[in-house]
Structures are given as C-alpha cells and as structure tokens.
PDB file of C-alpha atoms in Angstrom:
ATOM      1  CA  MET A   3      -7.576 -11.818  21.350  1.00  0.00           C
ATOM      2  CA  LYS A   4     -10.375  -9.512  20.771  1.00  0.00           C
ATOM      3  CA  ARG A   5     -10.768  -6.421  23.053  1.00  0.00           C
ATOM      4  CA  PRO A   6     -14.218  -5.000  23.358  1.00  0.00           C
ATOM      5  CA  THR A   7     -15.355  -2.090  21.844  1.00  0.00           C
ATOM      6  CA  ASP A   8     -14.680   0.999  24.119  1.00  0.00           C
ATOM      7  CA  ARG A   9     -16.483   4.288  24.140  1.00  0.00           C
ATOM      8  CA  ARG A  10     -12.872   5.974  22.329  1.00  0.00           C
ATOM      9  CA  THR A  11     -13.164   3.508  19.601  1.00  0.00           C
ATOM     10  CA  VAL A  12     -16.643   4.349  18.370  1.00  0.00           C
ATOM     11  CA  LEU A  13     -16.478   8.166  18.838  1.00  0.00           C
ATOM     12  CA  MET A  14     -13.162   8.093  16.580  1.00  0.00           C
ATOM     13  CA  THR A  15     -15.553   6.028  14.138  1.00  0.00           C
ATOM     14  CA  VAL A  16     -18.142   8.057  14.131  1.00  0.00           C
ATOM     15  CA  GLY A  17     -15.858  11.273  13.834  1.00  0.00           C
ATOM     16  CA  ALA A  18     -14.070   9.854  10.748  1.00  0.00           C
ATOM     17  CA  ALA A  19     -17.854   9.035   9.138  1.00  0.00           C
ATOM     18  CA  ALA A  20     -18.663  12.754   9.950  1.00  0.00           C
ATOM     19  CA  VAL A  21     -15.273  14.026   8.355  1.00  0.00           C
ATOM     20  CA  ALA A  22     -16.130  11.526   5.221  1.00  0.00           C
ATOM     21  CA  ALA A  23     -19.377  12.962   4.915  1.00  0.00           C
ATOM     22  CA  VAL A  24     -18.273  16.832   4.705  1.00  0.00           C
ATOM     23  CA  ALA A  25     -15.306  16.211   2.977  1.00  0.00           C
ATOM     24  CA  GLY A  26     -16.622  13.718   0.215  1.00  0.00           C
ATOM     25  CA  PRO A  27     -18.079  16.197  -2.040  1.00  0.00           C
ATOM     26  CA  VAL A  28     -14.915  18.080  -1.754  1.00  0.00           C
ATOM     27  CA  ALA A  29     -12.878  14.690  -2.629  1.00  0.00           C
ATOM     28  CA  ALA A  30     -14.786  14.114  -5.528  1.00  0.00           C
ATOM     29  CA  GLN A  31     -13.709  17.524  -7.406  1.00  0.00           C
ATOM     30  CA  SER A  32     -10.144  16.653  -6.421  1.00  0.00           C
ATOM     31  CA  PRO A  33      -8.223  14.242  -8.771  1.00  0.00           C
ATOM     32  CA  ASP A  34      -5.954  13.324  -6.348  1.00  0.00           C
ATOM     33  CA  ILE A  35      -6.854   9.788  -3.999  1.00  0.00           C
ATOM     34  CA  ARG A  36      -7.136  10.739  -0.529  1.00  0.00           C
ATOM     35  CA  GLY A  37      -7.217   8.387   2.828  1.00  0.00           C
ATOM     36  CA  ALA A  38      -6.003   7.435   6.046  1.00  0.00           C
ATOM     37  CA  VAL A  39      -4.381   4.219   7.592  1.00  0.00           C
ATOM     38  CA  THR A  40      -4.866   2.845  10.799  1.00  0.00           C
ATOM     39  CA  PHE A  41      -3.283  -0.098  12.607  1.00  0.00           C
ATOM     40  CA  GLU A  42      -5.310  -2.940  13.997  1.00  0.00           C
ATOM     41  CA  GLY A  43      -3.806  -2.698  17.655  1.00  0.00           C
ATOM     42  CA  GLY A  44      -4.040   0.798  18.203  1.00  0.00           C
ATOM     43  CA  ALA A  45      -1.253   3.554  17.238  1.00  0.00           C
ATOM     44  CA  VAL A  46       0.757   3.021  13.972  1.00  0.00           C
ATOM     45  CA  PRO A  47       4.322   1.546  14.909  1.00  0.00           C
ATOM     46  CA  GLU A  48       7.329   3.340  14.397  1.00  0.00           C
ATOM     47  CA  GLY A  49       8.549   3.196  10.818  1.00  0.00           C
ATOM     48  CA  HIS A  50       8.026   3.944   6.963  1.00  0.00           C
ATOM     49  CA  LEU A  51       4.702   3.526   5.699  1.00  0.00           C
ATOM     50  CA  GLU A  52       4.625   2.825   1.919  1.00  0.00           C
ATOM     51  CA  ILE A  53       1.520   3.286   0.101  1.00  0.00           C
ATOM     52  CA  TYR A  54       0.726   2.698  -3.586  1.00  0.00           C
ATOM     53  CA  LEU A  55      -1.844   1.739  -5.903  1.00  0.00           C
ATOM     54  CA  GLU A  56      -1.547  -1.494  -7.778  1.00  0.00           C
ATOM     55  CA  ASP A  57      -3.539  -3.817 -10.263  1.00  0.00           C
ATOM     56  CA  PRO A  58      -3.373  -7.301  -9.645  1.00  0.00           C
ATOM     57  CA  ALA A  59      -4.185  -7.989 -12.976  1.00  0.00           C
ATOM     58  CA  ILE A  60      -1.343  -6.853 -14.746  1.00  0.00           C
ATOM     59  CA  GLN A  61       1.395  -9.640 -14.919  1.00  0.00           C
ATOM     60  CA  ASP A  62       4.144  -7.417 -15.346  1.00  0.00           C
ATOM     61  CA  GLU A  63       5.571  -6.668 -12.236  1.00  0.00           C
ATOM     62  CA  ALA A  64       7.084  -3.261 -13.060  1.00  0.00           C
ATOM     63  CA  ARG A  65       3.990  -1.863 -14.370  1.00  0.00           C
ATOM     64  CA  ARG A  66       1.885  -3.189 -11.502  1.00  0.00           C
ATOM     65  CA  ARG A  67       2.431  -0.473  -9.508  1.00  0.00           C
ATOM     66  CA  ALA A  68       0.882   2.665 -10.739  1.00  0.00           C
ATOM     67  CA  THR A  69       1.703   5.632  -7.984  1.00  0.00           C
ATOM     68  CA  GLU A  70       3.221   5.341  -4.406  1.00  0.00           C
ATOM     69  CA  THR A  71       4.102   7.562  -1.712  1.00  0.00           C
ATOM     70  CA  ARG A  72       6.206   6.831   1.562  1.00  0.00           C
ATOM     71  CA  ILE A  73       5.312   8.450   4.669  1.00  0.00           C
ATOM     72  CA  LYS A  74       7.342   8.266   8.011  1.00  0.00           C
ATOM     73  CA  SER A  75       5.616   6.957  11.115  1.00  0.00           C
ATOM     74  CA  ASP A  76       6.846   8.247  14.324  1.00  0.00           C
ATOM     75  CA  GLY A  77       4.732   5.531  16.662  1.00  0.00           C
ATOM     76  CA  THR A  78       2.160   7.668  18.181  1.00  0.00           C
ATOM     77  CA  SER A  79      -0.299   8.706  15.747  1.00  0.00           C
ATOM     78  CA  THR A  80      -3.784   6.427  15.402  1.00  0.00           C
ATOM     79  CA  SER A  81      -4.151   7.347  11.933  1.00  0.00           C
ATOM     80  CA  ILE A  82      -1.910   8.766   9.134  1.00  0.00           C
ATOM     81  CA  ALA A  83      -3.609  10.711   6.100  1.00  0.00           C
ATOM     82  CA  PHE A  84      -1.971  10.106   2.604  1.00  0.00           C
ATOM     83  CA  SER A  85      -2.432  11.485  -0.824  1.00  0.00           C
ATOM     84  CA  LEU A  86      -1.641   9.417  -4.008  1.00  0.00           C
ATOM     85  CA  SER A  87      -1.855  11.155  -7.442  1.00  0.00           C
ATOM     86  CA  PRO A  88      -3.728   9.209  -9.563  1.00  0.00           C
ATOM     87  CA  PRO A  89      -2.244   7.705 -12.805  1.00  0.00           C
ATOM     88  CA  ALA A  90      -3.954   8.436 -16.544  1.00  0.00           C
ATOM     89  CA  SER A  91      -5.848   5.288 -16.731  1.00  0.00           C
ATOM     90  CA  VAL A  92      -7.163   5.018 -13.137  1.00  0.00           C
ATOM     91  CA  ASN A  93     -10.864   4.057 -13.975  1.00  0.00           C
ATOM     92  CA  ALA A  94      -9.656   1.505 -16.559  1.00  0.00           C
ATOM     93  CA  SER A  95      -9.525  -1.562 -14.264  1.00  0.00           C
ATOM     94  CA  PRO A  96     -12.361  -2.550 -11.903  1.00  0.00           C
ATOM     95  CA  THR A  97      -9.198  -4.775  -9.812  1.00  0.00           C
ATOM     96  CA  LEU A  98      -7.239  -1.641  -8.430  1.00  0.00           C
ATOM     97  CA  ARG A  99      -6.440  -1.571  -5.072  1.00  0.00           C
ATOM     98  CA  ILE A 100      -4.355   0.778  -2.336  1.00  0.00           C
ATOM     99  CA  VAL A 101      -2.241  -1.443  -0.449  1.00  0.00           C
ATOM    100  CA  ALA A 102      -0.294  -0.063   2.610  1.00  0.00           C
ATOM    101  CA  ARG A 103       2.998  -1.287   4.202  1.00  0.00           C
ATOM    102  CA  LEU A 104       4.609  -0.386   7.058  1.00  0.00           C
ATOM    103  CA  GLU A 105       8.429  -1.435   7.599  1.00  0.00           C
ATOM    104  CA  ARG A 106      11.053  -0.672  10.302  1.00  0.00           C
ATOM    105  CA  ALA A 107      14.146   1.065   9.499  1.00  0.00           C
ATOM    106  CA  ASP A 108      15.964  -2.243   8.707  1.00  0.00           C
ATOM    107  CA  GLY A 109      13.731  -3.283   6.259  1.00  0.00           C
ATOM    108  CA  TRP A 110      11.599  -6.086   8.055  1.00  0.00           C
ATOM    109  CA  LEU A 111       7.816  -5.797   7.148  1.00  0.00           C
ATOM    110  CA  VAL A 112       5.989  -4.648  10.463  1.00  0.00           C
ATOM    111  CA  ALA A 113       2.402  -4.562   8.965  1.00  0.00           C
ATOM    112  CA  ARG A 114       0.295  -4.615   5.673  1.00  0.00           C
ATOM    113  CA  GLY A 115      -3.190  -3.893   4.591  1.00  0.00           C
ATOM    114  CA  SER A 116      -4.991  -3.450   1.518  1.00  0.00           C
ATOM    115  CA  THR A 117      -8.676  -2.250   0.328  1.00  0.00           C
ATOM    116  CA  ARG A 118     -10.403  -2.039  -2.874  1.00  0.00           C
ATOM    117  CA  PHE A 119     -10.206   1.391  -4.475  1.00  0.00           C
ATOM    118  CA  GLU A 120     -13.344   3.061  -5.609  1.00  0.00           C
ATOM    119  CA  ALA A 121     -12.788   6.257  -7.683  1.00  0.00           C
ATOM    120  CA  GLY A 122     -14.509   9.382  -5.995  1.00  0.00           C
ATOM    121  CA  SER A 123     -14.423   7.930  -2.384  1.00  0.00           C
ATOM    122  CA  PRO A 124     -11.836   8.243   0.338  1.00  0.00           C
ATOM    123  CA  VAL A 125      -9.700   5.393   1.000  1.00  0.00           C
ATOM    124  CA  TYR A 126      -9.445   3.649   4.640  1.00  0.00           C
ATOM    125  CA  VAL A 127      -6.620   1.055   5.080  1.00  0.00           C
ATOM    126  CA  THR A 128      -6.287  -0.922   8.304  1.00  0.00           C
ATOM    127  CA  LEU A 129      -2.989  -2.392   8.752  1.00  0.00           C
ATOM    128  CA  ASN A 130      -2.878  -5.986  10.059  1.00  0.00           C
ATOM    129  CA  PRO A 131       0.533  -7.400  12.067  1.00  0.00           C
ATOM    130  CA  VAL A 132       2.925  -9.553   9.915  1.00  0.00           C
ATOM    131  CA  MET A 133       3.605 -12.830  11.816  1.00  0.00           C
ATOM    132  CA  TYR A 134       6.792 -14.484  10.984  1.00  0.00           C
TER     133      TYR A 134
END
C-alpha cells in the first residue's frame, strides 16, 4: 500500500536536488563515483550495505563487478552517501549500472536496488525490500 507524499518527503527531495545542482560541477571534476542510497520504506534498515559497479554485458562472473565498497548501516539514516573509485575502462560500456545490496549480519538479503550509471552525474539508488 502506498503512502501519500508528505511535506517532509517533498522537502528532502528538493534539498537533495539543490545539493546535486551545487555539487554537480564539483563532482564532474572528481574521478570518484559519488551518490546516495535510500530505502523505499523510510530509514535504511540495519545491516551491511554492499555497493558495486556492474556490467551485465560481461559474461564472466569474476570480471562482471568492476569496483565495490561496503558500508555499515545502523538503521537510523534515511540516506547513506557513498563513493566508488572507477576502473580505468568505466566509459567503455553503456550497460554499466550501480547495484546496492543490504544484508543482515547473518547474511540474509534484506533489500536490493540498482540504477544505470552515467559518467559525471551523481548516482541515486533506492533499495526495495526483498520478498522471500
């Protein structure tokens, strides 16, 4: 069931857009891939967040993931910022995407999300709960 959009959500979206507009030129100068992860239901649940750059066009599983980072979520943040170091051939493939996976301490997958990677722009990934 969808909740109606409240004032807080609108203000957070406008604030994120304003920060992206100001940080856009600065982020374009930095070689790092920067972005933020949010959770569909509000605060990002507690667990380990794994964020990586993936090219689904590559058939070899070992080479499919180009770069990754792990961040611990304490369950109270509504947005978690991240930074990835791009590989040398980041602009080679138009099928690149950023994938985020949230796992509990026991290894169970809690949420997952992905978005297409576009060089020079900030990345925003929304995690969706996983249904077993």
